[in-house]
Coordinates of C-alpha atoms in Angstrom, one line a residue:
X150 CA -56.7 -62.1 -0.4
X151 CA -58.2 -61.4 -3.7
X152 CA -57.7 -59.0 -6.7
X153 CA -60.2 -58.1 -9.0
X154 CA -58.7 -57.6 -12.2
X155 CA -61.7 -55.8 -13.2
X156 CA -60.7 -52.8 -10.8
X157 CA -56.7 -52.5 -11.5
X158 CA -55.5 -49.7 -13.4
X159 CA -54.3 -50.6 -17.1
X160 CA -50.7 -50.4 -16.3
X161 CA -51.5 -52.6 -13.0
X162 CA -53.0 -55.5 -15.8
X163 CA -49.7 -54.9 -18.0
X164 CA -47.4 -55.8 -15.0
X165 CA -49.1 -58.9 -14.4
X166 CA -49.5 -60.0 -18.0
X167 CA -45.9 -58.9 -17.8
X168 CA -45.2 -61.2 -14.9
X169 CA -47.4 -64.5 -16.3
X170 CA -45.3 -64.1 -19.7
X171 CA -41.8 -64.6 -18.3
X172 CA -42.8 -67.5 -15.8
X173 CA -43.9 -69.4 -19.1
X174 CA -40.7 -68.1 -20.6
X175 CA -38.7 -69.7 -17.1
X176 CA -40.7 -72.9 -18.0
X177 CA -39.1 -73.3 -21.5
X178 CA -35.7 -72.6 -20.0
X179 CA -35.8 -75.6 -18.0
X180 CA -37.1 -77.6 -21.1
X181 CA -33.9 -80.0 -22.3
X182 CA -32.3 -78.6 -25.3
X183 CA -34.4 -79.2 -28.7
X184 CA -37.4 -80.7 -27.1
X185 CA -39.6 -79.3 -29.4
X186 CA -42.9 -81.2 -28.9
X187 CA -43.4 -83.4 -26.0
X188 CA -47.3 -84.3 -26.0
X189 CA -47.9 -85.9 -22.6
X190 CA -50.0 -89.2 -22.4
X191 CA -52.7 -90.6 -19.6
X192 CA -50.4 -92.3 -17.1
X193 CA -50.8 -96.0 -17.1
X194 CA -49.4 -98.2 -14.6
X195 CA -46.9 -100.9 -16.0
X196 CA -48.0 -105.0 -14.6
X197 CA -46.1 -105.7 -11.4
X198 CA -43.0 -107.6 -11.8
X199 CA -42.2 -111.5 -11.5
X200 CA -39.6 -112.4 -8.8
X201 CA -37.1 -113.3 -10.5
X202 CA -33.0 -114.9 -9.1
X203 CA -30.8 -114.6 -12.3
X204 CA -28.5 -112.3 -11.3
X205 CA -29.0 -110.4 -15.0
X206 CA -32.5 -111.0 -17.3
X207 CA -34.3 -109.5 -20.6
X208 CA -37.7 -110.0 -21.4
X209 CA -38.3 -108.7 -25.7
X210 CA -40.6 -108.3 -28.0
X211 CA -39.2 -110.1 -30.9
X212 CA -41.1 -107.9 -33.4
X213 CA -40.3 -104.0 -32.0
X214 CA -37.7 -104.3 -30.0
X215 CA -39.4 -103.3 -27.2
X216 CA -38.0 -104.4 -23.5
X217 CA -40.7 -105.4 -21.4
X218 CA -38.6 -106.5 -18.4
X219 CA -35.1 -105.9 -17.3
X220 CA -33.2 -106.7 -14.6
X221 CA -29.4 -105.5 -14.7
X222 CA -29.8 -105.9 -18.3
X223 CA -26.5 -103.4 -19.3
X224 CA -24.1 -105.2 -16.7
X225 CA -21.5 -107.1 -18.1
X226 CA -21.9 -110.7 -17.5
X227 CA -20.2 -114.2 -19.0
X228 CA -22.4 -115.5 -22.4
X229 CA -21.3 -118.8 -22.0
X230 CA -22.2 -121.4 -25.0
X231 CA -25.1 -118.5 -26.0
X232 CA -22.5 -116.8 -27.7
X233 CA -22.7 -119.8 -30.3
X234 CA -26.4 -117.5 -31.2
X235 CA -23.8 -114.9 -32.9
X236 CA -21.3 -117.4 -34.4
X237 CA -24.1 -119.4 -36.2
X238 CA -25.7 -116.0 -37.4
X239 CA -22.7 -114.8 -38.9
X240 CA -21.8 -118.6 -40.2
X241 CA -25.5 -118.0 -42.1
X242 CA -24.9 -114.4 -43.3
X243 CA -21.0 -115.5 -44.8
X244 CA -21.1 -118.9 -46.3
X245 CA -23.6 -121.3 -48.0
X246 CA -25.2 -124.6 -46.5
X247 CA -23.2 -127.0 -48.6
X248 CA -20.0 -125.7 -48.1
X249 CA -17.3 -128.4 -47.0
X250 CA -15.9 -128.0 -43.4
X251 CA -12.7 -129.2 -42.9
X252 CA -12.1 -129.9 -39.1
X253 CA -8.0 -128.9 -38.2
X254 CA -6.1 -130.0 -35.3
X255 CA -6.8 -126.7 -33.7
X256 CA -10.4 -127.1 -34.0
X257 CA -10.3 -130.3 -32.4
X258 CA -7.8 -129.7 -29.5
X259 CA -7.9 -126.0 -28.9
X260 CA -10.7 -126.5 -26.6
X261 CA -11.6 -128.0 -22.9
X262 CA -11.8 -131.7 -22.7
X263 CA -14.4 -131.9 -20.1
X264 CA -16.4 -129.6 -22.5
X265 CA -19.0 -129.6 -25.3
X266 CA -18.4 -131.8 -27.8
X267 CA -19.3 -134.7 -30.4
X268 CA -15.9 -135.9 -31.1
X269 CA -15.0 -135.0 -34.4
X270 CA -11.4 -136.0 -35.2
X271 CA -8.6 -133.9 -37.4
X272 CA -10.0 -133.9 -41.4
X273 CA -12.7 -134.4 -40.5
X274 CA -15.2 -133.0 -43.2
X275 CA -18.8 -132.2 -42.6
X276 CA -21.7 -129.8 -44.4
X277 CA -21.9 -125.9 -43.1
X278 CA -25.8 -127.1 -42.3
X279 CA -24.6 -130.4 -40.2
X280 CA -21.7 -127.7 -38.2
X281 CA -24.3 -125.3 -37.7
X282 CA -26.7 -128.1 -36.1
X283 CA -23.9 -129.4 -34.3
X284 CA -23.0 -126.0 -32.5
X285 CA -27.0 -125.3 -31.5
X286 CA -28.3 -128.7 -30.8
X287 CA -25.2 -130.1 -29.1
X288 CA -23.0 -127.1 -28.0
X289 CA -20.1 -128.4 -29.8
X290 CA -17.0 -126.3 -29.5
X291 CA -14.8 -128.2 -32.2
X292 CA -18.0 -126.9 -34.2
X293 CA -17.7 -123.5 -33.3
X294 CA -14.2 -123.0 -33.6
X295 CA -14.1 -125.4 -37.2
X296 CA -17.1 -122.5 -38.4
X297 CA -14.9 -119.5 -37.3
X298 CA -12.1 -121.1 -38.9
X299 CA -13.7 -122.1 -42.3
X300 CA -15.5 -118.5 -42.7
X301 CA -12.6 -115.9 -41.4
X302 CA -10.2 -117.9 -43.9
X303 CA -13.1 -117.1 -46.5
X304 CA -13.4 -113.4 -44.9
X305 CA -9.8 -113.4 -46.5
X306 CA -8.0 -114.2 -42.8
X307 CA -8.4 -116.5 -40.3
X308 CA -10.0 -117.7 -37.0
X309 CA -9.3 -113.9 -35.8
X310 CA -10.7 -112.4 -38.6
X311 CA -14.2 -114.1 -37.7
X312 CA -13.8 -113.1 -34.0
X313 CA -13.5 -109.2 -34.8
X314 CA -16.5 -109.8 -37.7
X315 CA -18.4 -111.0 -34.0
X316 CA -17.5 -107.6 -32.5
X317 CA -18.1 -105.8 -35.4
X318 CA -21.4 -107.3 -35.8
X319 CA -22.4 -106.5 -32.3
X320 CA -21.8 -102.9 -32.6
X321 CA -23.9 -103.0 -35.8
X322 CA -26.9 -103.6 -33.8
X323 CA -26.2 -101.0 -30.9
X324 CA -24.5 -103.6 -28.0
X325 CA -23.6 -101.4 -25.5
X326 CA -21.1 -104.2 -23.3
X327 CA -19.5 -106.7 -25.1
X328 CA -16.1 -108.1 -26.3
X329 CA -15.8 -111.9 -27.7
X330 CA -12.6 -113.3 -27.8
X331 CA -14.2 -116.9 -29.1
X332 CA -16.6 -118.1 -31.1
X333 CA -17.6 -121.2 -28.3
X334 CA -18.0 -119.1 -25.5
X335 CA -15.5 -121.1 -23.5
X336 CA -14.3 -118.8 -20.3
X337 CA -12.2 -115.9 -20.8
X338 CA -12.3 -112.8 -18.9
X339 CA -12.5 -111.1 -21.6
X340 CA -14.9 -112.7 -23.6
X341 CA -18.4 -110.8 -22.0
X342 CA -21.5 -109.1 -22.8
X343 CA -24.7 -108.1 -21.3
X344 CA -28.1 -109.4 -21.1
X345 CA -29.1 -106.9 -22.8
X346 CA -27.2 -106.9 -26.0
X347 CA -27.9 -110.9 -25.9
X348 CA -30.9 -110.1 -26.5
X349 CA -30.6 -108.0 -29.5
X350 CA -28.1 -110.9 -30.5
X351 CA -31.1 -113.0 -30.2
X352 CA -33.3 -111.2 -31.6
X353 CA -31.3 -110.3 -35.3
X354 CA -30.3 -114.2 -35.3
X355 CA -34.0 -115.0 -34.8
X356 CA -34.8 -113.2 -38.8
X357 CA -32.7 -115.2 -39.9
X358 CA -35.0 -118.0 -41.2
X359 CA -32.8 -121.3 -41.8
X360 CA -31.5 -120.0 -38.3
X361 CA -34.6 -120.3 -36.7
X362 CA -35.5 -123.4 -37.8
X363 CA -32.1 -124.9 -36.7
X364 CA -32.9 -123.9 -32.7
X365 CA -36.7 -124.9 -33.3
X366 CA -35.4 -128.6 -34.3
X367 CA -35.2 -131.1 -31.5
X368 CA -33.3 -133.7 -33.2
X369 CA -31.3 -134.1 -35.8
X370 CA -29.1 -136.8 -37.1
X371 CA -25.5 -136.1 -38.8
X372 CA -24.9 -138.7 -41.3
X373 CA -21.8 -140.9 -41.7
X374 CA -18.2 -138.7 -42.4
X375 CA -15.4 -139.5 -43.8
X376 CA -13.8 -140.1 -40.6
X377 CA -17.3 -141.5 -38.3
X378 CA -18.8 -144.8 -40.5
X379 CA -21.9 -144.1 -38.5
X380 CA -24.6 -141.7 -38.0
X381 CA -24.3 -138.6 -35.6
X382 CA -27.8 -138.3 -33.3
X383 CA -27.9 -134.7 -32.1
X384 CA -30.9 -133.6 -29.4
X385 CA -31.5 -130.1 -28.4
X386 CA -30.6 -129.1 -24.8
X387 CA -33.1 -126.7 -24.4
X388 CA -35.4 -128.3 -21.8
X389 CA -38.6 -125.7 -22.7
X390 CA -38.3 -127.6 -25.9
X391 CA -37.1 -130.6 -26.2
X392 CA -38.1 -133.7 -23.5
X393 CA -34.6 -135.2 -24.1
X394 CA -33.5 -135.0 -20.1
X395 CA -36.6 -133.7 -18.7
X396 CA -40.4 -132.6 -19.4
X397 CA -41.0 -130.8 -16.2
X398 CA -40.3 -127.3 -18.4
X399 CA -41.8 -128.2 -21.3
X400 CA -43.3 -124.7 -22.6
X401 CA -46.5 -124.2 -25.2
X402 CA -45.4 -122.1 -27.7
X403 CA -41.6 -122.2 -27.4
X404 CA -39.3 -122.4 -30.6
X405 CA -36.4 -123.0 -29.0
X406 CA -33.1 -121.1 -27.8
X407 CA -29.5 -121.8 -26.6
X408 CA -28.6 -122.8 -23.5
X409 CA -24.9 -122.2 -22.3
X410 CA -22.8 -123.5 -18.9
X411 CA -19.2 -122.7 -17.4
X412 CA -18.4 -122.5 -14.3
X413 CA -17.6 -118.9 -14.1
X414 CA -20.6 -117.9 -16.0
X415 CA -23.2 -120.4 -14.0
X416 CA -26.5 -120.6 -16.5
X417 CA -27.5 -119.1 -19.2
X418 CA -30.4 -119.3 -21.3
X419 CA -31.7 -117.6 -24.4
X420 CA -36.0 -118.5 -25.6
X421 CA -37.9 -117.6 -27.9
X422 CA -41.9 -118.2 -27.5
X423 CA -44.7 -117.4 -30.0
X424 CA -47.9 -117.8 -29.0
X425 CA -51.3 -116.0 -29.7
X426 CA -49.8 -113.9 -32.0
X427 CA -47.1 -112.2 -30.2
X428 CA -43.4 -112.6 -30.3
X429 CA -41.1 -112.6 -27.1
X430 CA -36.9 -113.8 -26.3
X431 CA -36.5 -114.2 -22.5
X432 CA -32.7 -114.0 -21.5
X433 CA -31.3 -115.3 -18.3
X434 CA -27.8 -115.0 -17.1
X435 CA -25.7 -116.0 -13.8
X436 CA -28.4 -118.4 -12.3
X437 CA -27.9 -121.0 -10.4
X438 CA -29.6 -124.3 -10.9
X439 CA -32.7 -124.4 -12.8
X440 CA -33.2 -120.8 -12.3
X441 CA -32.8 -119.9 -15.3
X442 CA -35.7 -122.0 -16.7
X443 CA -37.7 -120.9 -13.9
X444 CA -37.3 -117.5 -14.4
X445 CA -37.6 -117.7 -18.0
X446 CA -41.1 -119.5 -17.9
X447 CA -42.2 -116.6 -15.0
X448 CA -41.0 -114.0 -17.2
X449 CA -43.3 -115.6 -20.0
X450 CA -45.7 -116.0 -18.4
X451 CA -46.1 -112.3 -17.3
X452 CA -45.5 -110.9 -20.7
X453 CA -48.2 -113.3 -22.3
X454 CA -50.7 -112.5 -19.7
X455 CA -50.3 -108.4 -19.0
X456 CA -49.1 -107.3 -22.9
X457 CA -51.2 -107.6 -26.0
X458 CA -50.4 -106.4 -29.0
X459 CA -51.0 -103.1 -30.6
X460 CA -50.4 -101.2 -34.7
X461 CA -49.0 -98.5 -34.9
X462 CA -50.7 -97.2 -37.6
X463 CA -53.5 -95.1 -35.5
X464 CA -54.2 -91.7 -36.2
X465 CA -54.7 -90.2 -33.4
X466 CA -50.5 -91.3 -32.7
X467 CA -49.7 -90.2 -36.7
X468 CA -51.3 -86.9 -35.3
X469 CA -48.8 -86.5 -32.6
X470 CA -46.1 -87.3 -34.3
X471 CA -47.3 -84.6 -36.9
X472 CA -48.0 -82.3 -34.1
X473 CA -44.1 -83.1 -33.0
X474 CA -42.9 -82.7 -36.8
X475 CA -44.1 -79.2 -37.0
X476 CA -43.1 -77.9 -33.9
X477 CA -39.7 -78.7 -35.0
X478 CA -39.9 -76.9 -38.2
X479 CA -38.1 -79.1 -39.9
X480 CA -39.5 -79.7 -43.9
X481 CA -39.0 -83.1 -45.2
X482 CA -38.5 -84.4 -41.8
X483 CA -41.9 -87.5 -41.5
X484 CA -43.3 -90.9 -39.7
X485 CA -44.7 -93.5 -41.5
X486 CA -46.5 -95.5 -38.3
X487 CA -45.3 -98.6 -39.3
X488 CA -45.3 -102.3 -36.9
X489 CA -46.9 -103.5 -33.5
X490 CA -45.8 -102.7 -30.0
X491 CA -46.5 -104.3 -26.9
X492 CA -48.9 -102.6 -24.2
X493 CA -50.2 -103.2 -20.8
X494 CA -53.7 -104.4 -21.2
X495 CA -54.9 -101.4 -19.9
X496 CA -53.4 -99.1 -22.1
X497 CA -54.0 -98.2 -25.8
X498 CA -52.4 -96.5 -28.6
X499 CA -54.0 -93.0 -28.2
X500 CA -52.0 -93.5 -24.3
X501 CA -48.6 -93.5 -25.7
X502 CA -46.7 -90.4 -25.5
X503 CA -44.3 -88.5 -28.0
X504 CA -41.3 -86.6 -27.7
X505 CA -39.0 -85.1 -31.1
X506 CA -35.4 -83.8 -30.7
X507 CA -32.6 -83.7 -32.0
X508 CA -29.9 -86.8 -32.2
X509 CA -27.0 -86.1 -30.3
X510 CA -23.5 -87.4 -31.2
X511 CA -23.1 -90.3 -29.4
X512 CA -26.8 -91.1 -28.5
X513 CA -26.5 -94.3 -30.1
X514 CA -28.6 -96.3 -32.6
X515 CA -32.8 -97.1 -32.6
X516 CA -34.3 -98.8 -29.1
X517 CA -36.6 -100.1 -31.4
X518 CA -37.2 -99.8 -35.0
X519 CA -40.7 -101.6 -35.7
X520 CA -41.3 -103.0 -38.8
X521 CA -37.6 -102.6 -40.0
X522 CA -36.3 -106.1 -38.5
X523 CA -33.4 -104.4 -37.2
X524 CA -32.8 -104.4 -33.5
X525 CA -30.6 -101.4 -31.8
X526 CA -29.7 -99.9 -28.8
X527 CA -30.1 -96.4 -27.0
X528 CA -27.0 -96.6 -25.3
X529 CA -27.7 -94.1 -22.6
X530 CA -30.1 -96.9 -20.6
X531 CA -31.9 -99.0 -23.6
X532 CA -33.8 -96.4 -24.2
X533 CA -34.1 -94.2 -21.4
X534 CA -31.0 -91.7 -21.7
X535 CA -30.8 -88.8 -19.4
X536 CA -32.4 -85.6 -21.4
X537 CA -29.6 -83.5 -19.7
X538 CA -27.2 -84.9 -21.5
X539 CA -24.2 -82.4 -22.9
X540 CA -25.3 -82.4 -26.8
X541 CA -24.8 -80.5 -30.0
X542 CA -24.4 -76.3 -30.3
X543 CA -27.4 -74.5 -31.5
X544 CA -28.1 -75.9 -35.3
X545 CA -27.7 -79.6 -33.8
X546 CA -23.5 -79.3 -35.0
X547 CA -22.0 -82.9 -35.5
X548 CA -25.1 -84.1 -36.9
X549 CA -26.0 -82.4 -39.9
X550 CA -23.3 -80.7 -43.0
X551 CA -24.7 -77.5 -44.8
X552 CA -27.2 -79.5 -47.5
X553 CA -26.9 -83.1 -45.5
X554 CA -29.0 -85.1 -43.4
X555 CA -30.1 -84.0 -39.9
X556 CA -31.2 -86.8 -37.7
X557 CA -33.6 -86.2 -34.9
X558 CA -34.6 -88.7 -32.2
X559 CA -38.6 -89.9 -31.9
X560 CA -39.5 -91.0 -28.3
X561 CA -42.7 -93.3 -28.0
X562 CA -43.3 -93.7 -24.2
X563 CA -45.8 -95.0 -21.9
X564 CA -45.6 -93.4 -18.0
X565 CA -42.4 -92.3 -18.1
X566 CA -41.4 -95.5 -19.8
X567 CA -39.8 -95.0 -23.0
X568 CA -40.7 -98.0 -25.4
X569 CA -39.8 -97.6 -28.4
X570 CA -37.4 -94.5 -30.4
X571 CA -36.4 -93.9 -33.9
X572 CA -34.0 -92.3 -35.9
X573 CA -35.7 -89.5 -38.2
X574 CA -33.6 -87.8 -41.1
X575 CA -34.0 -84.6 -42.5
X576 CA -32.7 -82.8 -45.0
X577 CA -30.6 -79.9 -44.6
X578 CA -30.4 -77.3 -46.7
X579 CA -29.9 -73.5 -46.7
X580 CA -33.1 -72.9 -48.5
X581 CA -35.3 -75.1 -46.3
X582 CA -34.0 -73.4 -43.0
X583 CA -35.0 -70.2 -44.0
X584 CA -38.4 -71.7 -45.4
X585 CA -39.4 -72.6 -41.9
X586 CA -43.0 -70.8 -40.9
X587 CA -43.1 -68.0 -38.7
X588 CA -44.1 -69.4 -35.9
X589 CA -42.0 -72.7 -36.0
X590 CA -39.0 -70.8 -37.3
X591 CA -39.2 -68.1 -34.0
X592 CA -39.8 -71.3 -32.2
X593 CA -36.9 -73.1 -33.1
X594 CA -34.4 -70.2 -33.4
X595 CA -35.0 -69.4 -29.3
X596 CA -35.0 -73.4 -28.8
X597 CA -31.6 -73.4 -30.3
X598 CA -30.6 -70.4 -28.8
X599 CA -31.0 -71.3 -25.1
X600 CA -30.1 -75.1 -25.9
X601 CA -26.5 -73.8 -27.3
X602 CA -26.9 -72.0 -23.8
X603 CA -27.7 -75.1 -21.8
X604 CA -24.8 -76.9 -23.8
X605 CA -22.2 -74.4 -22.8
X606 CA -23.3 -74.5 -19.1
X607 CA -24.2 -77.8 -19.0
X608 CA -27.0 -79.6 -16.3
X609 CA -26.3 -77.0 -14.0
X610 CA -28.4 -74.4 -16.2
X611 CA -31.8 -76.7 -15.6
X612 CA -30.7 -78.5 -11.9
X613 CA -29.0 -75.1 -10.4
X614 CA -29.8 -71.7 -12.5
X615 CA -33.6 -72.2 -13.3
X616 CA -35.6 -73.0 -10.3
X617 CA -33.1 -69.8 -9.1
X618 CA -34.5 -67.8 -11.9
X619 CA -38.1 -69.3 -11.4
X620 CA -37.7 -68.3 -7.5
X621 CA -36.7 -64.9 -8.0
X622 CA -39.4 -64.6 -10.9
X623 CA -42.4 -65.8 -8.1
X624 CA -40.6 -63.1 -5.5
X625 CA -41.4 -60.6 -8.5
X626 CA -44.6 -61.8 -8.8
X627 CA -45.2 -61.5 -5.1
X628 CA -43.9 -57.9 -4.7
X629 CA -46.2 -56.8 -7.8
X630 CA -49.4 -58.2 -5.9
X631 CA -47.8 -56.4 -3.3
X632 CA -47.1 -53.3 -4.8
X633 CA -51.3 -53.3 -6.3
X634 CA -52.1 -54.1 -2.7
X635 CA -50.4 -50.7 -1.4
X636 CA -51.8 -48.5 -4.2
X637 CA -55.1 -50.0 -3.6
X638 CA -54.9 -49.2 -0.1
X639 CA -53.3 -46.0 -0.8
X640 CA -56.0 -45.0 -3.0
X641 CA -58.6 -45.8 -0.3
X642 CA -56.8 -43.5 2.4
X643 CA -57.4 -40.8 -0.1
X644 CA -61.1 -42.1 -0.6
X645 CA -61.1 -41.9 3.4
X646 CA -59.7 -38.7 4.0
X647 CA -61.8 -36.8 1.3
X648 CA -65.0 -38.0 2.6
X649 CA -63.6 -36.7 5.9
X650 CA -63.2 -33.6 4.9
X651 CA -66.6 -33.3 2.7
X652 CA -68.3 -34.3 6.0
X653 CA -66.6 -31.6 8.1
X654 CA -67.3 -29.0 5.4
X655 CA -70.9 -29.8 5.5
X656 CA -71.3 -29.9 9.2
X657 CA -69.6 -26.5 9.1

């Protein structure tokens, strides 16, 4: 069947314009709240996985943030001696090298004897720098606990005072699952986090440059103390490193890491590799044997071979983003492109796609923030939160006060894939919402209007109420075509019946 829209009647031609507008209308109802530009990109198929047998793993790009593999990553798992990676960081950001610590009986006795140590006895006095070394070449945990000591009674407290600056510091940079109880990592159920958040961990520790160079150093000798008349030899046991026990996983390119054992928590590992220009931290956690190094090096491997490096300073990306921006209608709101992302070989900047809307309360902090240095999280699913999500009422309430700030969310993704999202602020002021354009300002008034709708009624709206609305819209639809079918036919019966009659008339 066919309809020639040449040979409808005007009013015929309105009902299907009619008809066309408010299935596009059904479309933008099904739209999550505040989406207000979503440019799709060419779909590009992401490398196929290593195997790997760590029961949790996080493959990063140390310079965006980016997750290139996860496995598990958000399930809460035992850190082991990694935690050291976030005492030694906050030893770094709260105390100088040269500081005197004093070892104290609880230092030296509040921990397991059958675990990590070099044997430092009570009074015991040694540099910050020599601690430091101590807890990430040898896993000491009279170092560990002598550090937390030393800085929480500088913090203005005590050892518990440097245990909550951990957990404070952790929600600082968006860890979604974890609670440290210790600064050693010494089994506690609950002392946890995720692979994950280690990773961010990892990653904010890894700016730090004296901190680097610490995990990057294979050996390192503590001299003679007031209570040890000789020398201290320290070797990393990190065995992509250093050759101390074995060479078998020796690894080009890697800087180091921390390792960590208990029994409860089986292996853990935390590496960092730079090679041919590009950044990555593997984590592994729960494995059994050497798995952790052998996952760590497949992990590597795969990243290094199916990722290379990409700015993000390309215009035609600056010109979605743009495009985003001013469907919005938001005035000061703007993207500097600004670091390097990782890509499949096969896919290019132009590919990435782009999505703008606005932050909801509890959305949590930047996935990635290239460029910045500082890690974060998107706490829905690192990145990938559900776009049904309950949010803000119409005006994006809870994140914006009459002449403040409001923040919107800006979505890179590749596939489906979201790989990278930042935090955008604009400002909010009376004047600027009613110096929105036309266009945008329509645009954004009905987007708000129906989001406040989709807020009250929640998923249901999109999952339940709009393919109802769309069906009954395409039963319209139908009965119009209908409907011009019968009048066409009705029309020709007339046609019929008239030439009938002319015929009899002139046979007459």
């Amino acid at each position: 069947m066919t309809v020639n829209l040449h040979r409808l009647t005007t009013y015929s031609r309105k009902i299907l314009i009619l008809t066309a507008a408010l299935l596009l209308a059904a479309g933008q109802f099904a739209l999550p709240k505040g989406v207000y530009a979503e440019e799709k990109a060419a779909s590009a198929a992401w490398p196929q996985e290593p195997e790997v047998q760590s029961a949790s793993a996080v493959l990063m790009d140390l310079d965006s943030g980016e997750i290139l593999y996860g496995k598990e990553d958000q399930t809460a798992r035992y850190p082991a001696s990694t935690t050291k990676l976030m005492t030694a960081l906050l030893a770094l950001e709260h105390s100088k090298l040269d500081e005197t610590v004093t070892f104290s009986s609880d230092a030296v006795f509040k921990n397991e004897t059958n675990s990590s140590h070099i044997a430092r006895d009570v009074g015991e006095q040694m540099s910050m720098e020599q601690t430091l070394y101590g807890v990430l070449l040898a896993s000491a945990n009279e170092c560990a606990y002598a550090i937390a000591e030393h800085v929480g009674a500088d913090m203005g407290g005590d050892y518990n005072t440097f245990i909550q600056a951990m957990n404070d510091r952790a929600k600082e940079l968006g860890c979604v699952n974890t609670h440290f109880v210790n600064s050693s990592g010494l089994h506690d159920d609950q002392h946890y986090t995720c692979a994950y958040d280690l990773a961010l961990i990892a990653r904010e520790a890894y700016q730090n440059e004296t901190l680097r160079k610490m995990v990057g150093t294979r050996r390192y000798e503590i001299p003679p103390t007031n209570k040890h008349a000789e020398p201290t030899p320290l070797n990393n046991t990190h065995a992509m490193l250093s050759a101390n026990k074995t060479s078998k996983f020796l690894y080009d390119g890697c800087q180091g890491g921390k390792t960590g054992y208990t029994d409860e928590a089986r292996h853990s590992l935390v590496t960092y590799v730079e090679r041919d220009g590009r950044k990555l931290v593997c984590v592994s956690m729960c494995a059994e044997g050497n798995d952790s190094y052998k996952d760590t090096i497949a992990l590597m491997d795969w990243g290094l071979a199916n990722f290379h490096k990409v700015s993000l300073e390309d215009e035609t990306l600056q010109s979605k983003v743009d495009e985003a921006i001013k469907a919005s209608g938001r005035q000061g709101l703007s993207w500097q492109a600004k670091g390097t992302l990782l890509l499949p070989k096969d896919a290019a900047v132009r590919d990435l796609a782009v999505k703008l809307e606005p932050k909801k309360n509890g959305q949590g902090t930047d996935s990635a923030n290239a460029g910045s240095g500082q890690a974060g999280a998107d706490a829905g699913n690192a990145g990938n939160q559900s776009s049904g999500q309950a949010g803000t009422g119409a005006g994006n309430a809870g994140n914006s006060d009459k002449g403040g700030e409001e923040v919107y969310q800006l979505t890179l993704s590749l596939g489906g894939r979201s790989l990278l999202s930042q935090s955008l602020k604009a400002q909010n002021t009376p004047d600027q919402k009613d110096k929105a354009s036309g266009a945008s300002g329509i645009g954004r008034a009905i987007g708000n209007f129906f989001g406040g709708l989709s807020d009250g009624i929640g998923k249901g709206f999109r999952t339940v109420i709009a393919p109802i609305l769309l069906a009954v819209l395409l039963i319209l639809v139908l009965l119009a075509l209908a409907l011009l079918i019968l009048n066409r036919r009705r029309r020709a019966r007339r046609r019929a019946r008239k030439n009938r009659v002319h015929r009899y008339r002139g046979r007459r």
